Short mmCIF file of C-alpha atoms in Angstrom, two decimals:
data_model
loop_
_atom_site.label_atom_id
_atom_site.label_comp_id
_atom_site.label_asym_id
_atom_site.label_seq_id
_atom_site.Cartn_x
_atom_site.Cartn_y
_atom_site.Cartn_z
CA MET M 1 9.89 -5.74 105.05
CA LEU M 2 11.19 -2.35 103.92
CA ASP M 3 13.39 -2.23 100.83
CA PHE M 4 16.18 0.35 101.28
CA ARG M 5 17.89 -0.41 97.97
CA ASN M 6 18.85 2.57 95.86
CA HIS M 7 19.32 1.54 92.26
CA ARG M 8 18.13 2.65 88.84
CA ARG M 9 15.43 0.85 86.95
CA PHE M 10 14.89 0.94 83.23
CA ASP M 11 11.26 0.86 82.20
CA GLY M 12 12.31 0.29 78.62
CA GLY M 13 14.72 -2.51 79.38
CA PHE M 14 13.17 -4.97 76.99
CA ARG M 15 12.93 -2.37 74.24
CA LEU M 16 16.62 -1.56 74.73
CA GLY M 17 17.38 -5.28 74.63
CA LEU M 18 15.68 -5.56 71.28
CA ILE M 19 17.65 -2.63 69.89
CA LEU M 20 20.92 -4.05 71.13
CA SER M 21 20.08 -7.49 69.80
CA PHE M 22 19.68 -5.90 66.39
CA LEU M 23 23.03 -4.14 66.70
CA LEU M 24 25.02 -7.05 68.15
CA ALA M 25 23.54 -10.04 66.34
CA GLY M 26 23.48 -9.10 62.65
CA THR M 27 23.15 -11.70 59.95
CA PRO M 28 26.51 -12.87 58.52
CA LEU M 29 27.47 -11.17 55.26
CA SER M 30 28.34 -13.03 52.13
CA ALA M 31 31.73 -12.60 50.51
CA GLY M 32 30.41 -10.03 48.02
CA GLU M 33 28.52 -7.94 50.57
CA GLN M 34 29.93 -5.05 52.56
CA ALA M 35 29.28 -4.08 56.15
CA PRO M 36 27.15 -0.97 56.79
CA PRO M 37 29.26 2.14 56.11
CA THR M 38 27.75 4.11 59.00
CA ASP M 39 28.75 3.95 62.66
CA PRO M 40 26.16 2.61 65.15
CA ASP M 41 24.41 5.03 67.42
CA PRO M 42 26.97 6.10 70.09
CA ALA M 43 24.25 6.07 72.74
CA ALA M 44 23.33 2.52 71.81
CA MET M 45 27.00 1.50 71.92
CA ALA M 46 27.34 3.03 75.39
CA ASP M 47 24.24 1.18 76.58
CA ALA M 48 25.56 -2.04 75.05
CA ALA M 49 28.69 -1.69 77.13
CA LEU M 50 26.50 -1.84 80.24
CA LEU M 51 24.98 -5.20 79.36
CA LEU M 52 26.39 -8.27 81.01
CA SER M 53 28.28 -10.78 78.92
CA SER M 54 30.63 -13.73 79.37
CA GLY M 55 33.70 -12.79 81.38
CA ASP M 56 32.14 -9.90 83.31
CA LYS M 57 32.57 -9.92 87.07
CA VAL M 58 29.65 -8.83 89.23
CA THR M 59 29.36 -8.12 92.93
CA MET M 60 26.14 -9.39 94.54
CA VAL M 61 25.05 -8.55 98.07
CA VAL M 62 22.10 -10.41 99.64
CA PHE M 63 21.37 -8.66 102.91
CA GLY M 64 21.42 -11.04 105.83
CA GLN M 65 22.83 -13.89 103.68
CA THR M 66 26.62 -13.94 103.88
CA ASP M 67 26.80 -17.27 102.04
CA LEU M 68 25.17 -15.71 98.97
CA THR M 69 27.09 -12.44 99.10
CA GLY M 70 30.27 -12.29 96.98
CA GLU M 71 31.75 -11.81 93.51
CA TYR M 72 30.66 -13.95 90.59
CA VAL M 73 31.87 -14.25 87.00
CA VAL M 74 29.53 -14.66 84.05
CA ASP M 75 30.59 -17.96 82.49
CA ALA M 76 30.99 -18.82 78.82
CA ALA M 77 27.29 -19.74 78.56
CA GLY M 78 26.28 -16.34 79.91
CA ASP M 79 25.15 -17.70 83.31
CA LEU M 80 25.83 -16.87 86.93
CA ASN M 81 26.28 -20.01 89.00
CA LEU M 82 24.75 -19.01 92.37
CA PRO M 83 24.22 -20.95 95.57
CA LEU M 84 20.70 -22.20 96.21
CA VAL M 85 19.19 -21.16 92.89
CA GLY M 86 21.88 -22.60 90.60
CA ARG M 87 22.49 -21.18 87.14
CA VAL M 88 20.84 -17.90 86.18
CA ARG M 89 21.10 -16.64 82.59
CA VAL M 90 22.16 -12.95 82.72
CA ALA M 91 23.94 -12.44 79.41
CA GLY M 92 22.41 -9.53 77.48
CA LEU M 93 20.76 -8.09 80.62
CA SER M 94 21.62 -4.87 82.38
CA PRO M 95 22.81 -5.15 86.00
CA GLU M 96 19.39 -3.88 87.15
CA GLN M 97 17.57 -6.52 85.11
CA ALA M 98 19.92 -9.23 86.39
CA GLU M 99 19.32 -8.02 89.95
CA THR M 100 15.55 -8.26 89.51
CA LEU M 101 15.89 -11.75 88.00
CA VAL M 102 18.10 -13.00 90.84
CA ARG M 103 15.77 -11.52 93.48
CA THR M 104 12.79 -13.23 91.80
CA ARG M 105 14.58 -16.57 91.74
CA LEU M 106 15.56 -16.27 95.41
CA ASN M 107 12.00 -15.32 96.43
CA ASP M 108 10.68 -18.32 94.50
CA GLY M 109 10.84 -20.81 97.33
CA TYR M 110 14.32 -20.07 98.71
CA LEU M 111 14.08 -16.83 100.69
CA ARG M 112 11.31 -14.62 101.91
CA SER M 113 11.43 -10.97 100.71
CA ALA M 114 15.09 -11.19 99.67
CA THR M 115 16.95 -7.88 99.41
CA VAL M 116 19.47 -8.11 96.55
CA SER M 117 22.00 -5.59 95.27
CA LEU M 118 23.90 -6.51 92.11
CA ARG M 119 26.38 -4.30 90.33
CA LEU M 120 28.95 -4.70 87.59
CA ALA M 121 32.35 -4.88 89.32
CA GLU M 122 34.69 -5.48 86.40
CA MET M 123 34.06 -5.64 82.67
CA LYS M 124 36.12 -7.61 80.21
CA PRO M 125 39.23 -5.71 79.10
CA VAL M 126 39.99 -4.60 75.58
CA TYR M 127 43.05 -6.04 73.86
CA VAL M 128 45.33 -3.88 71.71
CA LEU M 129 47.77 -5.73 69.44
CA GLY M 130 50.04 -5.02 66.51
CA GLU M 131 51.94 -1.84 65.84
CA VAL M 132 51.56 -0.19 69.24
CA ARG M 133 54.24 0.40 71.79
CA SER M 134 52.83 -1.76 74.60
CA PRO M 135 50.51 -4.48 73.28
CA GLY M 136 48.32 -6.10 75.90
CA SER M 137 45.00 -5.96 77.71
CA TYR M 138 43.61 -2.72 79.16
CA THR M 139 40.70 -1.97 81.45
CA TYR M 140 37.56 -0.98 79.59
CA ARG M 141 36.01 2.41 80.33
CA TYR M 142 32.66 3.65 79.14
CA GLY M 143 32.95 5.49 75.83
CA LEU M 144 36.38 4.01 74.97
CA THR M 145 37.26 4.52 71.30
CA VAL M 146 39.93 2.94 69.11
CA LEU M 147 42.03 6.09 69.50
CA GLY M 148 41.75 5.85 73.27
CA ALA M 149 42.75 2.19 73.24
CA VAL M 150 45.82 2.97 71.10
CA ALA M 151 46.73 5.76 73.51
CA LEU M 152 46.43 3.34 76.45
CA ALA M 153 48.85 1.04 74.60
CA GLY M 154 51.46 3.80 74.41
CA GLY M 155 50.69 5.05 70.90
CA GLY M 156 51.71 3.86 67.47
CA ARG M 157 55.05 2.33 66.71
CA VAL M 158 56.84 0.62 63.85
CA GLY M 159 57.87 -2.98 64.47
CA ASP M 160 59.12 -3.31 68.05
CA ARG M 161 60.55 0.21 68.41
CA SER M 162 59.09 3.59 69.28
CA ILE M 163 59.54 6.53 66.92
CA THR M 164 62.26 8.09 69.08
CA GLU M 165 64.15 4.78 69.16
CA ILE M 166 63.84 4.43 65.39
CA LYS M 167 65.23 7.94 64.94
CA GLY M 168 68.17 6.95 67.12
CA GLU M 169 68.66 3.83 65.04
CA VAL M 170 68.58 5.89 61.84
CA LEU M 171 71.24 8.22 63.23
CA ALA M 172 73.33 5.24 64.33
CA ALA M 173 72.97 3.59 60.91
CA ARG M 174 73.91 6.85 59.18
CA GLU M 175 76.94 7.23 61.45
CA ARG M 176 77.89 3.61 60.79
CA LEU M 177 77.71 4.15 57.03
CA ARG M 178 79.70 7.35 57.33
CA GLY M 179 82.35 5.58 59.41
CA LEU M 180 82.64 2.78 56.86
CA GLU M 181 83.01 5.27 54.00
CA LEU M 182 85.77 7.14 55.85
CA ALA M 183 87.43 3.84 56.74
CA ARG M 184 87.39 2.86 53.08
CA LEU M 185 89.04 6.14 52.08
CA ALA M 186 91.69 5.75 54.78
CA GLN M 187 92.39 2.13 53.83
CA ARG M 188 92.62 2.97 50.14
CA ALA M 189 95.06 5.84 50.83
CA ARG M 190 97.14 3.52 53.01
CA GLN M 191 97.12 0.89 50.28
CA LEU M 192 98.49 3.39 47.76
CA ARG M 193 101.24 4.41 50.20
CA LEU M 194 102.25 0.81 50.92
CA GLU M 195 102.29 -0.08 47.22
CA ALA M 196 104.62 2.87 46.60
CA GLN M 197 106.92 1.67 49.43
CA ARG M 198 106.84 -1.88 48.08
CA ASP M 199 107.78 -0.74 44.59
CA GLY M 200 110.52 1.61 45.88
CA ARG M 201 108.90 4.74 44.46
CA THR M 202 109.84 8.13 45.84
CA SER M 203 106.25 9.50 45.84
CA PHE M 204 102.66 8.51 45.16
CA VAL M 205 99.43 10.25 44.12
CA SER M 206 95.83 9.21 43.43
CA ASP M 207 93.22 10.52 41.04
CA GLU M 208 90.39 8.41 42.47
CA LEU M 209 90.43 9.88 45.99
CA ILE M 210 88.89 13.32 45.72
CA GLY M 211 87.31 15.68 48.20
CA PRO M 212 88.62 17.45 51.31
CA GLU M 213 88.53 14.34 53.48
CA ALA M 214 90.40 12.24 50.92
CA ALA M 215 92.94 15.05 50.47
CA ALA M 216 93.54 15.19 54.22
CA LEU M 217 93.99 11.41 54.35
CA MET M 218 96.41 11.51 51.42
CA ARG M 219 98.46 14.25 53.10
CA GLY M 220 98.69 12.14 56.23
CA GLU M 221 99.78 9.05 54.29
CA GLN M 222 102.34 11.08 52.31
CA GLU M 223 103.77 12.37 55.59
CA ILE M 224 104.02 8.81 56.92
CA PHE M 225 105.55 7.74 53.59
CA GLY M 226 108.23 10.43 53.88
CA LEU M 227 109.04 9.62 57.51
CA GLN M 228 109.29 5.87 56.98
CA ARG M 229 111.28 6.30 53.78
CA GLU M 230 113.70 8.62 55.58
CA ALA M 231 114.03 6.18 58.51
CA GLU M 232 114.72 3.30 56.13
CA ARG M 233 117.26 5.28 54.15
CA SER M 234 118.99 6.40 57.35
CA GLU M 235 119.28 2.93 58.85
CA ILE M 236 120.38 1.29 55.61
CA GLY M 237 122.69 4.23 54.91
CA LEU M 238 124.54 3.69 58.20
CA LEU M 239 125.02 0.03 57.38
CA ARG M 240 126.27 0.89 53.92
CA GLN M 241 128.75 3.37 55.37
CA GLN M 242 130.14 0.67 57.64
CA VAL M 243 130.43 -1.72 54.72
CA GLU M 244 132.23 0.93 52.66
CA ARG M 245 134.63 1.58 55.57
CA LEU M 246 135.42 -2.11 55.82
CA GLU M 247 135.94 -2.28 52.07
CA THR M 248 138.37 0.63 52.32
CA GLU M 249 140.24 -1.10 55.16
CA ARG M 250 140.34 -4.27 53.08
CA ALA M 251 141.87 -2.39 50.16
CA ALA M 252 144.53 -0.91 52.46
CA LEU M 253 145.26 -4.27 54.04
CA THR M 254 145.52 -5.86 50.62
CA GLN M 255 148.02 -3.22 49.57
CA GLN M 256 150.01 -3.74 52.78
CA ARG M 257 150.01 -7.45 52.19
CA ALA M 258 151.43 -7.00 48.72
CA LEU M 259 154.28 -4.85 50.10
CA ILE M 260 155.00 -7.27 52.93
CA GLU M 261 154.92 -10.13 50.48
CA GLU M 262 157.70 -8.37 48.53
CA GLN M 263 159.65 -7.98 51.78
CA VAL M 264 159.23 -11.68 52.46
CA LYS M 265 160.64 -12.49 49.04
CA LEU M 266 163.64 -10.15 49.56
CA THR M 267 164.43 -11.51 52.99
CA GLU M 268 164.17 -15.06 51.72
CA ALA M 269 166.58 -14.24 48.88
CA GLN M 270 169.02 -12.66 51.35
CA VAL M 271 168.83 -15.71 53.60
CA ARG M 272 169.49 -18.05 50.67
CA ASN M 273 172.48 -15.99 49.40
CA TYR M 274 174.06 -15.58 52.82
CA THR M 275 173.57 -19.27 53.49
CA ARG M 276 175.68 -20.11 50.43
CA LEU M 277 178.35 -17.68 51.59
CA SER M 278 178.35 -19.23 55.04
CA ASP M 279 178.60 -22.68 53.56
CA ASN M 280 181.68 -21.57 51.57
CA GLY M 281 183.21 -20.02 54.70
CA HIS M 282 182.85 -16.44 53.48
CA GLY M 283 179.98 -15.34 55.76
CA LEU M 284 179.47 -14.88 59.43
CA GLN M 285 176.99 -17.05 61.23
CA SER M 286 175.59 -14.11 63.26
CA VAL M 287 174.69 -12.18 60.12
CA LEU M 288 172.91 -15.24 58.76
CA VAL M 289 170.86 -15.45 61.96
CA ASP M 290 169.91 -11.77 61.63
CA ARG M 291 168.78 -12.36 58.07
CA GLN M 292 166.70 -15.36 59.14
CA ARG M 293 165.21 -13.37 62.03
CA GLU M 294 164.18 -10.55 59.67
CA ASN M 295 162.59 -13.04 57.35
CA ALA M 296 160.57 -14.53 60.20
CA ARG M 297 159.41 -11.08 61.33
CA VAL M 298 158.24 -10.19 57.85
CA ARG M 299 156.44 -13.50 57.55
CA ALA M 300 154.70 -12.84 60.89
CA GLU M 301 153.59 -9.42 59.65
CA LEU M 302 152.21 -11.09 56.51
CA ALA M 303 150.28 -13.55 58.66
CA ARG M 304 148.88 -10.68 60.75
CA ILE M 305 147.75 -8.87 57.60
CA ASP M 306 146.07 -12.08 56.41
CA ALA M 307 144.26 -12.36 59.74
CA GLU M 308 143.12 -8.73 59.47
CA LEU M 309 141.89 -9.41 55.96
CA ALA M 310 139.95 -12.45 57.20
CA ARG M 311 138.35 -10.45 60.01
CA ASN M 312 137.55 -7.68 57.56
CA ALA M 313 135.88 -10.14 55.21
CA THR M 314 133.83 -11.60 58.08
CA SER M 315 132.71 -8.16 59.27
CA THR M 316 131.91 -7.11 55.74
CA GLY M 317 129.83 -10.23 55.22
CA GLU M 318 127.96 -9.71 58.48
CA LEU M 319 127.18 -6.07 57.70
CA THR M 320 126.13 -6.94 54.17
CA LEU M 321 123.81 -9.63 55.54
CA ARG M 322 122.46 -7.20 58.15
CA GLN M 323 121.89 -4.61 55.45
CA ARG M 324 119.98 -7.10 53.37
CA ASP M 325 117.98 -8.27 56.41
CA THR M 326 117.10 -4.65 57.19
CA GLU M 327 115.99 -4.02 53.62
CA ASN M 328 114.03 -7.29 53.57
CA GLY M 329 112.54 -6.50 56.99
CA PHE M 330 111.22 -3.19 55.73
CA ARG M 331 109.86 -4.92 52.65
CA ARG M 332 108.27 -7.73 54.68
CA ARG M 333 106.57 -5.23 56.99
CA VAL M 334 105.32 -3.28 54.00
CA VAL M 335 104.01 -6.42 52.28
CA SER M 336 102.37 -7.66 55.52
CA ASP M 337 100.74 -4.27 56.14
CA LEU M 338 99.66 -4.18 52.50
CA GLN M 339 97.98 -7.60 52.78
CA ALA M 340 96.24 -6.61 56.02
CA THR M 341 95.09 -3.35 54.48
CA ARG M 342 93.73 -5.12 51.42
CA GLN M 343 91.84 -7.55 53.67
CA GLN M 344 90.41 -4.68 55.71
CA LEU M 345 89.45 -2.88 52.51
CA LEU M 346 87.63 -5.96 51.22
CA GLU M 347 85.73 -6.31 54.52
CA THR M 348 84.82 -2.63 54.51
CA GLU M 349 83.62 -2.73 50.91
CA ALA M 350 81.58 -5.85 51.73
CA SER M 351 80.00 -4.07 54.73
CA LEU M 352 79.12 -0.90 52.83
CA PRO M 353 76.11 -2.34 50.90
CA ILE M 354 74.75 -3.86 54.11
CA ALA M 355 75.12 -0.54 55.92
CA ARG M 356 73.39 1.30 53.06
CA ASP M 357 70.52 -1.20 53.04
CA LEU M 358 70.19 -0.94 56.83
CA LEU M 359 70.07 2.85 56.69
CA GLU M 360 67.51 2.75 53.88
CA SER M 361 65.38 0.21 55.77
CA ARG M 362 65.42 2.20 59.00
CA SER M 363 64.73 5.42 57.12
CA ARG M 364 61.68 3.78 55.53
CA ARG M 365 60.51 2.59 58.94
CA LEU M 366 60.94 6.09 60.34
CA ALA M 367 59.01 7.56 57.39
CA ALA M 368 56.26 5.00 57.89
CA SER M 369 55.95 5.94 61.55
CA ASP M 370 55.49 9.66 60.99
CA GLY M 371 52.07 9.75 59.27
CA GLY M 372 50.79 12.35 56.81
CA SER M 373 51.04 10.40 53.54
CA GLU M 374 49.49 7.34 51.99
CA ALA M 375 52.66 5.31 52.56
CA ASN M 376 52.42 6.13 56.25
CA SER M 377 48.87 4.83 56.65
CA TRP M 378 47.79 2.26 59.17
CA SER M 379 44.91 -0.18 59.18
CA VAL M 380 42.82 -0.82 62.30
CA GLU M 381 40.70 -3.97 62.66
CA VAL M 382 38.44 -4.84 65.57
CA THR M 383 37.55 -8.43 66.43
CA ARG M 384 34.38 -8.80 68.50
CA THR M 385 32.74 -11.88 69.98
CA GLN M 386 29.13 -12.10 68.91
CA ARG M 387 26.89 -15.03 69.79
CA ASP M 388 29.85 -17.34 70.41
CA ARG M 389 31.56 -16.42 67.18
CA ALA M 390 34.25 -13.87 66.41
CA VAL M 391 33.72 -11.32 63.66
CA THR M 392 36.32 -8.87 62.38
CA PHE M 393 35.68 -5.49 60.76
CA GLN M 394 37.59 -2.41 59.71
CA ALA M 395 37.37 0.47 62.19
CA SER M 396 38.25 4.13 62.38
CA LEU M 397 39.97 5.97 65.23
CA THR M 398 36.65 7.30 66.48
CA SER M 399 34.91 3.92 66.54
CA LEU M 400 33.49 2.99 69.94
CA LEU M 401 34.64 -0.26 71.52
CA LEU M 402 32.84 -2.82 73.63
CA PRO M 403 34.29 -4.92 76.45
CA GLY M 404 36.33 -7.85 75.12
CA ASP M 405 37.08 -6.21 71.75
CA VAL M 406 40.47 -6.99 70.19
CA VAL M 407 42.05 -4.06 68.33
CA GLN M 408 44.68 -4.97 65.73
CA VAL M 409 46.85 -2.11 64.42
CA SER M 410 48.93 -2.88 61.33
CA PRO M 411 50.54 -0.95 58.44
CA ALA M 412 48.51 -0.67 55.25
CA ARG M 413 49.96 -2.07 52.07
CA PRO M 414 52.05 0.55 50.23
CA GLY M 415 50.02 2.24 47.52
CA SER M 416 46.84 0.51 48.62
CA ALA M 417 43.96 1.33 50.91
CA GLU M 418 43.69 -2.29 51.96
CA PRO M 419 45.04 -3.50 55.29
CA ALA M 420 48.14 -5.59 55.60
CA PRO M 421 47.68 -9.36 55.20
CA ARG M 422 46.07 -11.04 58.19
CA LYS M 423 47.93 -13.65 60.15
CA GLU M 424 46.79 -17.22 60.08
CA GLY M 425 44.28 -18.08 62.80
CA THR M 426 42.44 -14.73 62.95
CA ALA M 427 38.76 -14.23 62.22
CA THR M 428 37.77 -14.13 58.59
CA PRO M 429 36.86 -10.68 57.25
CA GLY M 430 33.49 -10.37 55.61
CA ALA M 431 31.47 -11.64 58.54
CA ALA M 432 28.79 -9.54 60.15
CA SER M 433 30.17 -6.14 61.06
CA PRO M 434 28.62 -4.91 64.30
CA GLY M 435 30.97 -1.94 64.38
CA PRO M 436 31.94 0.90 62.09
CA VAL M 437 33.68 0.45 58.78
CA SER M 438 36.44 2.86 57.87
CA GLN M 439 36.68 4.35 54.42
CA GLY M 440 40.40 3.60 54.10
CA PRO M 441 43.51 3.17 56.24
CA VAL M 442 43.83 5.19 59.40
CA LYS M 443 46.54 7.79 59.97
CA LEU M 444 48.08 6.86 63.30
CA ARG M 445 50.85 8.73 65.09
CA SER M 446 52.64 7.89 68.28
CA TYR M 447 51.14 9.32 71.46
CA ALA M 448 53.92 8.06 73.69
CA GLU M 449 56.84 9.65 71.90
CA THR M 450 57.16 13.03 70.25
CA PRO M 451 58.65 12.62 66.77
#
């Protein structure tokens, strides 16, 4: 039977396997030892990426055997579980070597002259975590480096924000702080104006509020002070004028009453005298009646004056009470506004330290995201599964990755070349380092956002 398969064969497959076994299965290091400071051979790393391992998906075609043709996943033990032949160990083999092994197993009592094509359909992804914009899993490509993986994840970030977003937050925090400072100046100027109104002063100044903005606020408050003071004086002045008019009327009515009271006394004396004359027969009765009528008229006028005086007293009392209510109303409004202003001033002064701390924190985060100095350094760690165990090592941006690698990007400790503390549950540093070891923290800038 003719074999029309077109695939590459590696004569030195076993030799390559030995080299890769040396690279991928190093002896664990003790706590005092360090991983090799040199990067592995890039060609060897590229070849290692082609070897099958747990989690890889392969496509196998057995010509004429539809039941055997399909996609298979290398399980955790490194085997392919195939129909007929069962489990076939393919971990650490190239696709060509695995193809030859499967063909041999099928020809060993199952099929006659089996034609097998096996290729790698999908490799395990790489995982990028930590201070990148879009943490997650990404498809592995041959020759993928740490820098490429970070670029796939959207570039570096600080916390959960991109650099552009952090810049916006810094501007917002700065604007917030500026607004609070201006609010404090305005509230303090208003407090000084209200205290002057409460104390009945004719003007107010401040030596603590300096600068063009404070001067503008003080001019505005002085203008309000003048307008409100003038309105108060005008309204209270009108009421005082009415009270003075009523007091003048009262004085006139009092004077009239005194005169009419004298008339009442005179008319009463005339009535008494003429009554004696009439009783003695020397006076006319009609004249006596006239005298009595005049006395009654004068008494009525006196009663009218008394009524006018009573009404005048009532009106004067009402206007005096209204004047006092107006004065007290102005004072109550001033005191209420003063209390509210003091409360607002206390809240503003309490918010100022928080706003300053927030601006400082966001400014530090922005500085840490922009690279170029030791404080802006980042640490990159790669966790790789090796012989059913995970090992973690420091990496550089140019370090090559293998399928299934986990890249952790984190800020370095300030003033130190060591990486940030590891979270609980991660692999312990100091194990065998199959990858490169960096000579310090990595400078990492965002590739998704332009600073």
